[in-house]
Amino acid sequence: MTTTTTPVRDRTPAASPTGAAAVARRLTALGRAEMLLLLRNRTAIAVALLLPLVMIFAIRSSLEQVDLGGTGMTVAGATLTGGIGMVLVQVVYMNLVSAYVARREELVLKRLRTGEISDREILIGTALPSVALALAQCVLLVAAGAIAFDLSAPHRPDLLVAGLVLGFVLMSALAAATAVITRTVQTSQLTTLPLYFVSLFGSGLFVPLAVFPDRLASVLELLPMTGVMTLVRHGWLGGVESGDLFTAGATALAWTAFGVFAVRRWFRWDPRG
């Protein structure tokens, strides 16, 4: 059976309420429903809560074998900022790919499109629980850094917040784009692996880019998560340079724009089975 691809559109009927209050009400209702579905999925919630914690210990073990001299970072600082990146990839990106595919195959997305809610609101509302869960974990990591690891408060909270916001939007957009090529929830475990491993080893989650040779680091700076990690790491630990900030922000925005374009152009609302 041939399945057509329908671009994401704003389909708000003229008679529907279009004010900010109406949009917020629709997003809240959809986000609440998605949160209930997430909480009922014990496997998904366990992975979202426990896997990042396990990976943080793995990051710490790997960093103990790396010479961080000259990077301006301690093992604790590099571990916890890498942990934030891990949360963004695992809790937002990987979890959302499964959510988008599951809702598509169960005809939930198709039914939602028959109502007053717009396509953009459907995608954002579906992402809200994963983003909220990831935000809570990131806040806990920052608190743990101050309480248990004797790290200072973020040097540039504005950069840290900007990195987190960009990370949430980027991972959500790339999750929806990855859902396009993902047939089932089971195959999402495979289609998410390329970005997962590239981010893990190339974007500074396991080892800061400052450890790599300059030429290799310049190439790795172009990866999707690298810009976000640069903003998060410099926002928390300091040592920022304006040139690094510009490159990081531009890279993250470019990948976000690509993700949004891919979703608008190719996102599938009908089941692929």
PDB file of C-alpha atoms in Angstrom:
ATOM      1  CA  MET A   1       0.000   0.000   0.000  1.00  0.00           C
ATOM      2  CA  THR A   2       1.383   3.401  -0.971  1.00  0.00           C
ATOM      3  CA  THR A   3       1.421   6.105   1.704  1.00  0.00           C
ATOM      4  CA  THR A   4       1.578   9.734   0.718  1.00  0.00           C
ATOM      5  CA  THR A   5       3.529  12.320   2.634  1.00  0.00           C
ATOM      6  CA  THR A   6       1.569  15.344   3.804  1.00  0.00           C
ATOM      7  CA  PRO A   7       3.495  18.515   4.699  1.00  0.00           C
ATOM      8  CA  VAL A   8       2.899  20.022   8.123  1.00  0.00           C
ATOM      9  CA  ARG A   9       0.497  22.899   7.773  1.00  0.00           C
ATOM     10  CA  ASP A  10      -1.331  25.367   9.979  1.00  0.00           C
ATOM     11  CA  ARG A  11      -4.936  24.243   9.633  1.00  0.00           C
ATOM     12  CA  THR A  12      -6.629  26.391  12.259  1.00  0.00           C
ATOM     13  CA  PRO A  13     -10.242  26.843  11.117  1.00  0.00           C
ATOM     14  CA  ALA A  14     -11.515  30.391  10.941  1.00  0.00           C
ATOM     15  CA  ALA A  15     -14.222  29.673  13.503  1.00  0.00           C
ATOM     16  CA  SER A  16     -11.791  28.225  16.057  1.00  0.00           C
ATOM     17  CA  PRO A  17     -10.374  30.316  18.892  1.00  0.00           C
ATOM     18  CA  THR A  18      -6.925  31.469  17.851  1.00  0.00           C
ATOM     19  CA  GLY A  19      -5.793  33.529  20.858  1.00  0.00           C
ATOM     20  CA  ALA A  20      -2.839  32.640  23.044  1.00  0.00           C
ATOM     21  CA  ALA A  21      -5.173  31.417  25.790  1.00  0.00           C
ATOM     22  CA  ALA A  22      -6.884  28.981  23.411  1.00  0.00           C
ATOM     23  CA  VAL A  23      -3.559  27.673  22.112  1.00  0.00           C
ATOM     24  CA  ALA A  24      -2.275  27.251  25.679  1.00  0.00           C
ATOM     25  CA  ARG A  25      -5.446  25.392  26.637  1.00  0.00           C
ATOM     26  CA  ARG A  26      -5.103  22.978  23.713  1.00  0.00           C
ATOM     27  CA  LEU A  27      -1.395  22.382  24.362  1.00  0.00           C
ATOM     28  CA  THR A  28      -2.038  21.803  28.064  1.00  0.00           C
ATOM     29  CA  ALA A  29      -4.767  19.259  27.332  1.00  0.00           C
ATOM     30  CA  LEU A  30      -2.634  17.392  24.800  1.00  0.00           C
ATOM     31  CA  GLY A  31       0.456  17.556  27.007  1.00  0.00           C
ATOM     32  CA  ARG A  32      -1.494  16.179  29.974  1.00  0.00           C
ATOM     33  CA  ALA A  33      -2.802  13.282  27.878  1.00  0.00           C
ATOM     34  CA  GLU A  34       0.698  12.513  26.601  1.00  0.00           C
ATOM     35  CA  MET A  35       2.104  12.618  30.132  1.00  0.00           C
ATOM     36  CA  LEU A  36      -0.472  10.056  31.277  1.00  0.00           C
ATOM     37  CA  LEU A  37       0.499   7.792  28.374  1.00  0.00           C
ATOM     38  CA  LEU A  38       4.178   8.186  29.211  1.00  0.00           C
ATOM     39  CA  LEU A  39       3.633   7.384  32.902  1.00  0.00           C
ATOM     40  CA  ARG A  40       1.655   4.260  31.981  1.00  0.00           C
ATOM     41  CA  ASN A  41       4.518   3.026  29.806  1.00  0.00           C
ATOM     42  CA  ARG A  42       6.774   1.607  32.508  1.00  0.00           C
ATOM     43  CA  THR A  43       9.530   0.678  30.095  1.00  0.00           C
ATOM     44  CA  ALA A  44       9.717   4.180  28.592  1.00  0.00           C
ATOM     45  CA  ILE A  45       9.657   5.934  31.953  1.00  0.00           C
ATOM     46  CA  ALA A  46      12.302   3.592  33.391  1.00  0.00           C
ATOM     47  CA  VAL A  47      14.581   4.183  30.404  1.00  0.00           C
ATOM     48  CA  ALA A  48      14.038   7.954  30.592  1.00  0.00           C
ATOM     49  CA  LEU A  49      14.823   8.086  34.310  1.00  0.00           C
ATOM     50  CA  LEU A  50      17.494   5.425  34.778  1.00  0.00           C
ATOM     51  CA  LEU A  51      19.470   5.225  31.528  1.00  0.00           C
ATOM     52  CA  PRO A  52      20.843   8.801  31.714  1.00  0.00           C
ATOM     53  CA  LEU A  53      21.967   8.098  35.306  1.00  0.00           C
ATOM     54  CA  VAL A  54      23.769   4.929  34.228  1.00  0.00           C
ATOM     55  CA  MET A  55      25.407   6.769  31.327  1.00  0.00           C
ATOM     56  CA  ILE A  56      26.607   9.547  33.630  1.00  0.00           C
ATOM     57  CA  PHE A  57      28.572   6.971  35.625  1.00  0.00           C
ATOM     58  CA  ALA A  58      29.966   5.656  32.332  1.00  0.00           C
ATOM     59  CA  ILE A  59      31.000   9.190  31.340  1.00  0.00           C
ATOM     60  CA  ARG A  60      32.766   9.663  34.672  1.00  0.00           C
ATOM     61  CA  SER A  61      34.651   6.386  34.251  1.00  0.00           C
ATOM     62  CA  SER A  62      35.801   7.338  30.761  1.00  0.00           C
ATOM     63  CA  LEU A  63      36.909  10.808  31.846  1.00  0.00           C
ATOM     64  CA  GLU A  64      39.075   9.378  34.618  1.00  0.00           C
ATOM     65  CA  GLN A  65      41.233   7.911  31.831  1.00  0.00           C
ATOM     66  CA  VAL A  66      41.510  11.253  29.995  1.00  0.00           C
ATOM     67  CA  ASP A  67      43.984  14.052  30.677  1.00  0.00           C
ATOM     68  CA  LEU A  68      41.825  17.162  31.149  1.00  0.00           C
ATOM     69  CA  GLY A  69      44.805  19.384  31.828  1.00  0.00           C
ATOM     70  CA  GLY A  70      44.575  22.566  29.789  1.00  0.00           C
ATOM     71  CA  THR A  71      40.838  22.242  29.199  1.00  0.00           C
ATOM     72  CA  GLY A  72      39.882  24.211  32.300  1.00  0.00           C
ATOM     73  CA  MET A  73      37.470  21.430  33.352  1.00  0.00           C
ATOM     74  CA  THR A  74      37.390  18.990  36.214  1.00  0.00           C
ATOM     75  CA  VAL A  75      36.132  15.418  35.902  1.00  0.00           C
ATOM     76  CA  ALA A  76      32.980  16.371  37.826  1.00  0.00           C
ATOM     77  CA  GLY A  77      32.279  19.401  35.632  1.00  0.00           C
ATOM     78  CA  ALA A  78      32.799  17.524  32.383  1.00  0.00           C
ATOM     79  CA  THR A  79      30.726  14.585  33.672  1.00  0.00           C
ATOM     80  CA  LEU A  80      27.680  16.594  34.720  1.00  0.00           C
ATOM     81  CA  THR A  81      27.621  18.801  31.630  1.00  0.00           C
ATOM     82  CA  GLY A  82      27.963  15.655  29.533  1.00  0.00           C
ATOM     83  CA  GLY A  83      25.082  14.272  31.581  1.00  0.00           C
ATOM     84  CA  ILE A  84      22.902  17.164  30.484  1.00  0.00           C
ATOM     85  CA  GLY A  85      23.668  16.312  26.866  1.00  0.00           C
ATOM     86  CA  MET A  86      22.831  12.683  27.584  1.00  0.00           C
ATOM     87  CA  VAL A  87      19.442  13.711  28.994  1.00  0.00           C
ATOM     88  CA  LEU A  88      18.688  15.775  25.892  1.00  0.00           C
ATOM     89  CA  VAL A  89      19.515  12.904  23.540  1.00  0.00           C
ATOM     90  CA  GLN A  90      17.944  10.035  25.480  1.00  0.00           C
ATOM     91  CA  VAL A  91      14.947  11.624  27.178  1.00  0.00           C
ATOM     92  CA  VAL A  92      13.902  14.080  24.463  1.00  0.00           C
ATOM     93  CA  TYR A  93      15.172  12.726  21.137  1.00  0.00           C
ATOM     94  CA  MET A  94      15.006   8.952  21.555  1.00  0.00           C
ATOM     95  CA  ASN A  95      11.828   8.976  23.627  1.00  0.00           C
ATOM     96  CA  LEU A  96      10.051  11.346  21.244  1.00  0.00           C
ATOM     97  CA  VAL A  97      10.832   9.316  18.132  1.00  0.00           C
ATOM     98  CA  SER A  98       9.018   6.382  19.741  1.00  0.00           C
ATOM     99  CA  ALA A  99       6.127   8.629  20.825  1.00  0.00           C
ATOM    100  CA  TYR A 100       5.596  10.171  17.375  1.00  0.00           C
ATOM    101  CA  VAL A 101       5.745   6.780  15.655  1.00  0.00           C
ATOM    102  CA  ALA A 102       3.414   5.141  18.181  1.00  0.00           C
ATOM    103  CA  ARG A 103       0.807   7.920  17.896  1.00  0.00           C
ATOM    104  CA  ARG A 104       1.020   7.811  14.090  1.00  0.00           C
ATOM    105  CA  GLU A 105       0.606   4.046  13.853  1.00  0.00           C
ATOM    106  CA  GLU A 106      -2.290   4.116  16.345  1.00  0.00           C
ATOM    107  CA  LEU A 107      -4.042   6.789  14.201  1.00  0.00           C
ATOM    108  CA  VAL A 108      -3.919   9.256  17.093  1.00  0.00           C
ATOM    109  CA  LEU A 109      -2.212  11.949  15.024  1.00  0.00           C
ATOM    110  CA  LYS A 110      -4.688  11.499  12.182  1.00  0.00           C
ATOM    111  CA  ARG A 111      -7.662  11.843  14.532  1.00  0.00           C
ATOM    112  CA  LEU A 112      -6.191  14.929  16.187  1.00  0.00           C
ATOM    113  CA  ARG A 113      -5.913  16.618  12.786  1.00  0.00           C
ATOM    114  CA  THR A 114      -9.695  16.466  12.356  1.00  0.00           C
ATOM    115  CA  GLY A 115     -10.175  18.826  15.309  1.00  0.00           C
ATOM    116  CA  GLU A 116      -9.376  22.481  15.864  1.00  0.00           C
ATOM    117  CA  ILE A 117      -5.782  21.872  16.941  1.00  0.00           C
ATOM    118  CA  SER A 118      -3.141  22.783  14.347  1.00  0.00           C
ATOM    119  CA  ASP A 119      -0.379  20.500  13.091  1.00  0.00           C
ATOM    120  CA  ARG A 120       2.251  22.527  14.910  1.00  0.00           C
ATOM    121  CA  GLU A 121       0.344  22.270  18.172  1.00  0.00           C
ATOM    122  CA  ILE A 122       0.006  18.492  17.782  1.00  0.00           C
ATOM    123  CA  LEU A 123       3.768  18.073  17.437  1.00  0.00           C
ATOM    124  CA  ILE A 124       4.575  20.493  20.265  1.00  0.00           C
ATOM    125  CA  GLY A 125       1.951  19.032  22.604  1.00  0.00           C
ATOM    126  CA  THR A 126       3.294  15.516  22.042  1.00  0.00           C
ATOM    127  CA  ALA A 127       6.804  16.741  22.912  1.00  0.00           C
ATOM    128  CA  LEU A 128       5.864  18.603  26.118  1.00  0.00           C
ATOM    129  CA  PRO A 129       6.053  15.658  28.586  1.00  0.00           C
ATOM    130  CA  SER A 130       9.495  14.557  27.359  1.00  0.00           C
ATOM    131  CA  VAL A 131      10.779  18.134  27.497  1.00  0.00           C
ATOM    132  CA  ALA A 132       9.344  18.648  31.003  1.00  0.00           C
ATOM    133  CA  LEU A 133      10.949  15.423  32.223  1.00  0.00           C
ATOM    134  CA  ALA A 134      14.288  16.368  30.678  1.00  0.00           C
ATOM    135  CA  LEU A 135      14.135  19.863  32.193  1.00  0.00           C
ATOM    136  CA  ALA A 136      13.534  18.411  35.658  1.00  0.00           C
ATOM    137  CA  GLN A 137      16.528  16.093  35.257  1.00  0.00           C
ATOM    138  CA  CYS A 138      18.765  18.947  34.068  1.00  0.00           C
ATOM    139  CA  VAL A 139      17.782  21.045  37.100  1.00  0.00           C
ATOM    140  CA  LEU A 140      18.611  18.097  39.360  1.00  0.00           C
ATOM    141  CA  LEU A 141      22.017  17.724  37.693  1.00  0.00           C
ATOM    142  CA  VAL A 142      22.834  21.402  38.288  1.00  0.00           C
ATOM    143  CA  ALA A 143      21.704  21.075  41.911  1.00  0.00           C
ATOM    144  CA  ALA A 144      23.758  17.888  42.336  1.00  0.00           C
ATOM    145  CA  GLY A 145      26.793  19.687  40.954  1.00  0.00           C
ATOM    146  CA  ALA A 146      26.521  22.385  43.620  1.00  0.00           C
ATOM    147  CA  ILE A 147      25.635  20.086  46.529  1.00  0.00           C
ATOM    148  CA  ALA A 148      27.463  16.809  45.941  1.00  0.00           C
ATOM    149  CA  PHE A 149      30.344  17.730  43.616  1.00  0.00           C
ATOM    150  CA  ASP A 150      31.255  21.172  44.941  1.00  0.00           C
ATOM    151  CA  LEU A 151      30.839  22.847  41.554  1.00  0.00           C
ATOM    152  CA  SER A 152      30.142  26.557  41.462  1.00  0.00           C
ATOM    153  CA  ALA A 153      26.823  27.990  40.332  1.00  0.00           C
ATOM    154  CA  PRO A 154      26.580  28.511  36.550  1.00  0.00           C
ATOM    155  CA  HIS A 155      28.955  31.289  35.427  1.00  0.00           C
ATOM    156  CA  ARG A 156      26.611  32.400  32.647  1.00  0.00           C
ATOM    157  CA  PRO A 157      23.054  31.259  33.433  1.00  0.00           C
ATOM    158  CA  ASP A 158      21.846  32.952  30.250  1.00  0.00           C
ATOM    159  CA  LEU A 159      24.095  30.733  28.102  1.00  0.00           C
ATOM    160  CA  LEU A 160      23.063  27.630  30.031  1.00  0.00           C
ATOM    161  CA  VAL A 161      19.365  28.424  29.570  1.00  0.00           C
ATOM    162  CA  ALA A 162      19.909  29.255  25.882  1.00  0.00           C
ATOM    163  CA  GLY A 163      21.714  25.941  25.379  1.00  0.00           C
ATOM    164  CA  LEU A 164      18.916  24.005  27.078  1.00  0.00           C
ATOM    165  CA  VAL A 165      16.161  25.745  25.102  1.00  0.00           C
ATOM    166  CA  LEU A 166      18.014  25.185  21.830  1.00  0.00           C
ATOM    167  CA  GLY A 167      18.605  21.577  22.837  1.00  0.00           C
ATOM    168  CA  PHE A 168      14.928  20.961  23.571  1.00  0.00           C
ATOM    169  CA  VAL A 169      13.814  22.470  20.254  1.00  0.00           C
ATOM    170  CA  LEU A 170      16.583  20.809  18.225  1.00  0.00           C
ATOM    171  CA  MET A 171      16.044  17.332  19.677  1.00  0.00           C
ATOM    172  CA  SER A 172      12.268  17.619  19.258  1.00  0.00           C
ATOM    173  CA  ALA A 173      12.607  18.691  15.621  1.00  0.00           C
ATOM    174  CA  LEU A 174      15.114  15.944  14.821  1.00  0.00           C
ATOM    175  CA  ALA A 175      12.903  13.399  16.604  1.00  0.00           C
ATOM    176  CA  ALA A 176       9.948  14.295  14.376  1.00  0.00           C
ATOM    177  CA  ALA A 177      12.232  14.160  11.323  1.00  0.00           C
ATOM    178  CA  THR A 178      13.574  10.736  12.338  1.00  0.00           C
ATOM    179  CA  ALA A 179      10.000   9.490  12.776  1.00  0.00           C
ATOM    180  CA  VAL A 180       9.572   9.992   9.019  1.00  0.00           C
ATOM    181  CA  ILE A 181      11.951   7.091   8.272  1.00  0.00           C
ATOM    182  CA  THR A 182      10.827   4.953  11.221  1.00  0.00           C
ATOM    183  CA  ARG A 183       8.150   2.355  10.465  1.00  0.00           C
ATOM    184  CA  THR A 184       7.469   0.976  13.939  1.00  0.00           C
ATOM    185  CA  VAL A 185       8.235   1.696  17.579  1.00  0.00           C
ATOM    186  CA  GLN A 186      10.577  -1.300  17.577  1.00  0.00           C
ATOM    187  CA  THR A 187      12.637   0.001  14.643  1.00  0.00           C
ATOM    188  CA  SER A 188      12.994   3.374  16.393  1.00  0.00           C
ATOM    189  CA  GLN A 189      15.661   1.671  18.498  1.00  0.00           C
ATOM    190  CA  LEU A 190      17.690   1.392  15.274  1.00  0.00           C
ATOM    191  CA  THR A 191      16.878   4.660  13.496  1.00  0.00           C
ATOM    192  CA  THR A 192      17.888   6.721  16.545  1.00  0.00           C
ATOM    193  CA  LEU A 193      21.298   5.055  16.899  1.00  0.00           C
ATOM    194  CA  PRO A 194      23.227   7.123  14.299  1.00  0.00           C
ATOM    195  CA  LEU A 195      22.522  10.473  15.986  1.00  0.00           C
ATOM    196  CA  TYR A 196      22.934   8.874  19.417  1.00  0.00           C
ATOM    197  CA  PHE A 197      26.437   7.535  18.746  1.00  0.00           C
ATOM    198  CA  VAL A 198      27.544  10.580  16.773  1.00  0.00           C
ATOM    199  CA  SER A 199      26.505  12.827  19.664  1.00  0.00           C
ATOM    200  CA  LEU A 200      27.962  10.485  22.272  1.00  0.00           C
ATOM    201  CA  PHE A 201      31.469  10.380  20.863  1.00  0.00           C
ATOM    202  CA  GLY A 202      31.643  13.445  18.601  1.00  0.00           C
ATOM    203  CA  SER A 203      29.759  16.241  20.342  1.00  0.00           C
ATOM    204  CA  GLY A 204      31.569  16.285  23.669  1.00  0.00           C
ATOM    205  CA  LEU A 205      29.224  14.173  25.793  1.00  0.00           C
ATOM    206  CA  PHE A 206      31.800  11.530  26.715  1.00  0.00           C
ATOM    207  CA  VAL A 207      34.962  13.552  26.125  1.00  0.00           C
ATOM    208  CA  PRO A 208      35.158  17.371  25.759  1.00  0.00           C
ATOM    209  CA  LEU A 209      36.142  18.579  22.309  1.00  0.00           C
ATOM    210  CA  ALA A 210      39.087  20.456  23.837  1.00  0.00           C
ATOM    211  CA  VAL A 211      40.836  17.081  24.231  1.00  0.00           C
ATOM    212  CA  PHE A 212      40.775  16.374  20.477  1.00  0.00           C
ATOM    213  CA  PRO A 213      43.302  17.761  17.949  1.00  0.00           C
ATOM    214  CA  ASP A 214      42.263  21.187  16.624  1.00  0.00           C
ATOM    215  CA  ARG A 215      41.591  19.992  13.067  1.00  0.00           C
ATOM    216  CA  LEU A 216      39.346  17.133  14.211  1.00  0.00           C
ATOM    217  CA  ALA A 217      37.600  19.343  16.758  1.00  0.00           C
ATOM    218  CA  SER A 218      36.780  21.862  14.003  1.00  0.00           C
ATOM    219  CA  VAL A 219      34.975  19.113  12.059  1.00  0.00           C
ATOM    220  CA  LEU A 220      33.144  17.835  15.139  1.00  0.00           C
ATOM    221  CA  GLU A 221      31.892  21.356  15.860  1.00  0.00           C
ATOM    222  CA  LEU A 222      29.530  20.952  12.887  1.00  0.00           C
ATOM    223  CA  LEU A 223      27.624  18.016  14.416  1.00  0.00           C
ATOM    224  CA  PRO A 224      24.026  18.626  15.602  1.00  0.00           C
ATOM    225  CA  MET A 225      24.598  18.450  19.369  1.00  0.00           C
ATOM    226  CA  THR A 226      28.019  20.109  19.499  1.00  0.00           C
ATOM    227  CA  GLY A 227      26.714  23.677  19.504  1.00  0.00           C
ATOM    228  CA  VAL A 228      24.251  22.904  22.287  1.00  0.00           C
ATOM    229  CA  MET A 229      26.968  21.242  24.362  1.00  0.00           C
ATOM    230  CA  THR A 230      29.288  24.220  23.870  1.00  0.00           C
ATOM    231  CA  LEU A 231      26.637  26.617  25.180  1.00  0.00           C
ATOM    232  CA  VAL A 232      25.757  24.349  28.117  1.00  0.00           C
ATOM    233  CA  ARG A 233      29.375  23.690  29.093  1.00  0.00           C
ATOM    234  CA  HIS A 234      30.508  27.307  28.855  1.00  0.00           C
ATOM    235  CA  GLY A 235      27.317  28.548  30.480  1.00  0.00           C
ATOM    236  CA  TRP A 236      27.910  26.369  33.522  1.00  0.00           C
ATOM    237  CA  LEU A 237      31.698  26.175  33.779  1.00  0.00           C
ATOM    238  CA  GLY A 238      32.766  29.459  32.146  1.00  0.00           C
ATOM    239  CA  GLY A 239      35.800  29.981  29.919  1.00  0.00           C
ATOM    240  CA  VAL A 240      33.723  31.214  27.019  1.00  0.00           C
ATOM    241  CA  GLU A 241      35.028  33.025  23.939  1.00  0.00           C
ATOM    242  CA  SER A 242      32.788  35.077  21.649  1.00  0.00           C
ATOM    243  CA  GLY A 243      33.931  33.208  18.529  1.00  0.00           C
ATOM    244  CA  ASP A 244      33.073  29.836  20.073  1.00  0.00           C
ATOM    245  CA  LEU A 245      29.673  31.157  21.104  1.00  0.00           C
ATOM    246  CA  PHE A 246      28.875  32.417  17.616  1.00  0.00           C
ATOM    247  CA  THR A 247      29.873  29.123  15.997  1.00  0.00           C
ATOM    248  CA  ALA A 248      27.944  27.093  18.576  1.00  0.00           C
ATOM    249  CA  GLY A 249      24.791  29.158  18.265  1.00  0.00           C
ATOM    250  CA  ALA A 250      24.892  29.248  14.468  1.00  0.00           C
ATOM    251  CA  THR A 251      25.440  25.487  14.219  1.00  0.00           C
ATOM    252  CA  ALA A 252      22.595  24.669  16.604  1.00  0.00           C
ATOM    253  CA  LEU A 253      20.221  27.060  14.831  1.00  0.00           C
ATOM    254  CA  ALA A 254      21.162  25.677  11.404  1.00  0.00           C
ATOM    255  CA  TRP A 255      20.431  22.094  12.487  1.00  0.00           C
ATOM    256  CA  THR A 256      17.189  23.217  14.109  1.00  0.00           C
ATOM    257  CA  ALA A 257      16.120  24.938  10.894  1.00  0.00           C
ATOM    258  CA  PHE A 258      16.958  21.790   8.932  1.00  0.00           C
ATOM    259  CA  GLY A 259      14.898  19.675  11.331  1.00  0.00           C
ATOM    260  CA  VAL A 260      11.901  22.001  11.108  1.00  0.00           C
ATOM    261  CA  PHE A 261      12.137  22.052   7.294  1.00  0.00           C
ATOM    262  CA  ALA A 262      12.323  18.243   7.143  1.00  0.00           C
ATOM    263  CA  VAL A 263       9.266  17.924   9.366  1.00  0.00           C
ATOM    264  CA  ARG A 264       7.233  20.448   7.392  1.00  0.00           C
ATOM    265  CA  ARG A 265       8.172  18.780   4.118  1.00  0.00           C
ATOM    266  CA  TRP A 266       8.108  15.058   4.858  1.00  0.00           C
ATOM    267  CA  PHE A 267       6.370  14.300   8.150  1.00  0.00           C
ATOM    268  CA  ARG A 268       3.867  11.436   7.804  1.00  0.00           C
ATOM    269  CA  TRP A 269       0.482  11.548   9.558  1.00  0.00           C
ATOM    270  CA  ASP A 270      -0.839   8.244   8.206  1.00  0.00           C
ATOM    271  CA  PRO A 271       0.402   4.813   9.370  1.00  0.00           C
ATOM    272  CA  ARG A 272       3.277   3.361   7.367  1.00  0.00           C
ATOM    273  CA  GLY A 273       2.396  -0.254   8.004  1.00  0.00           C
TER     274      GLY A 273
END
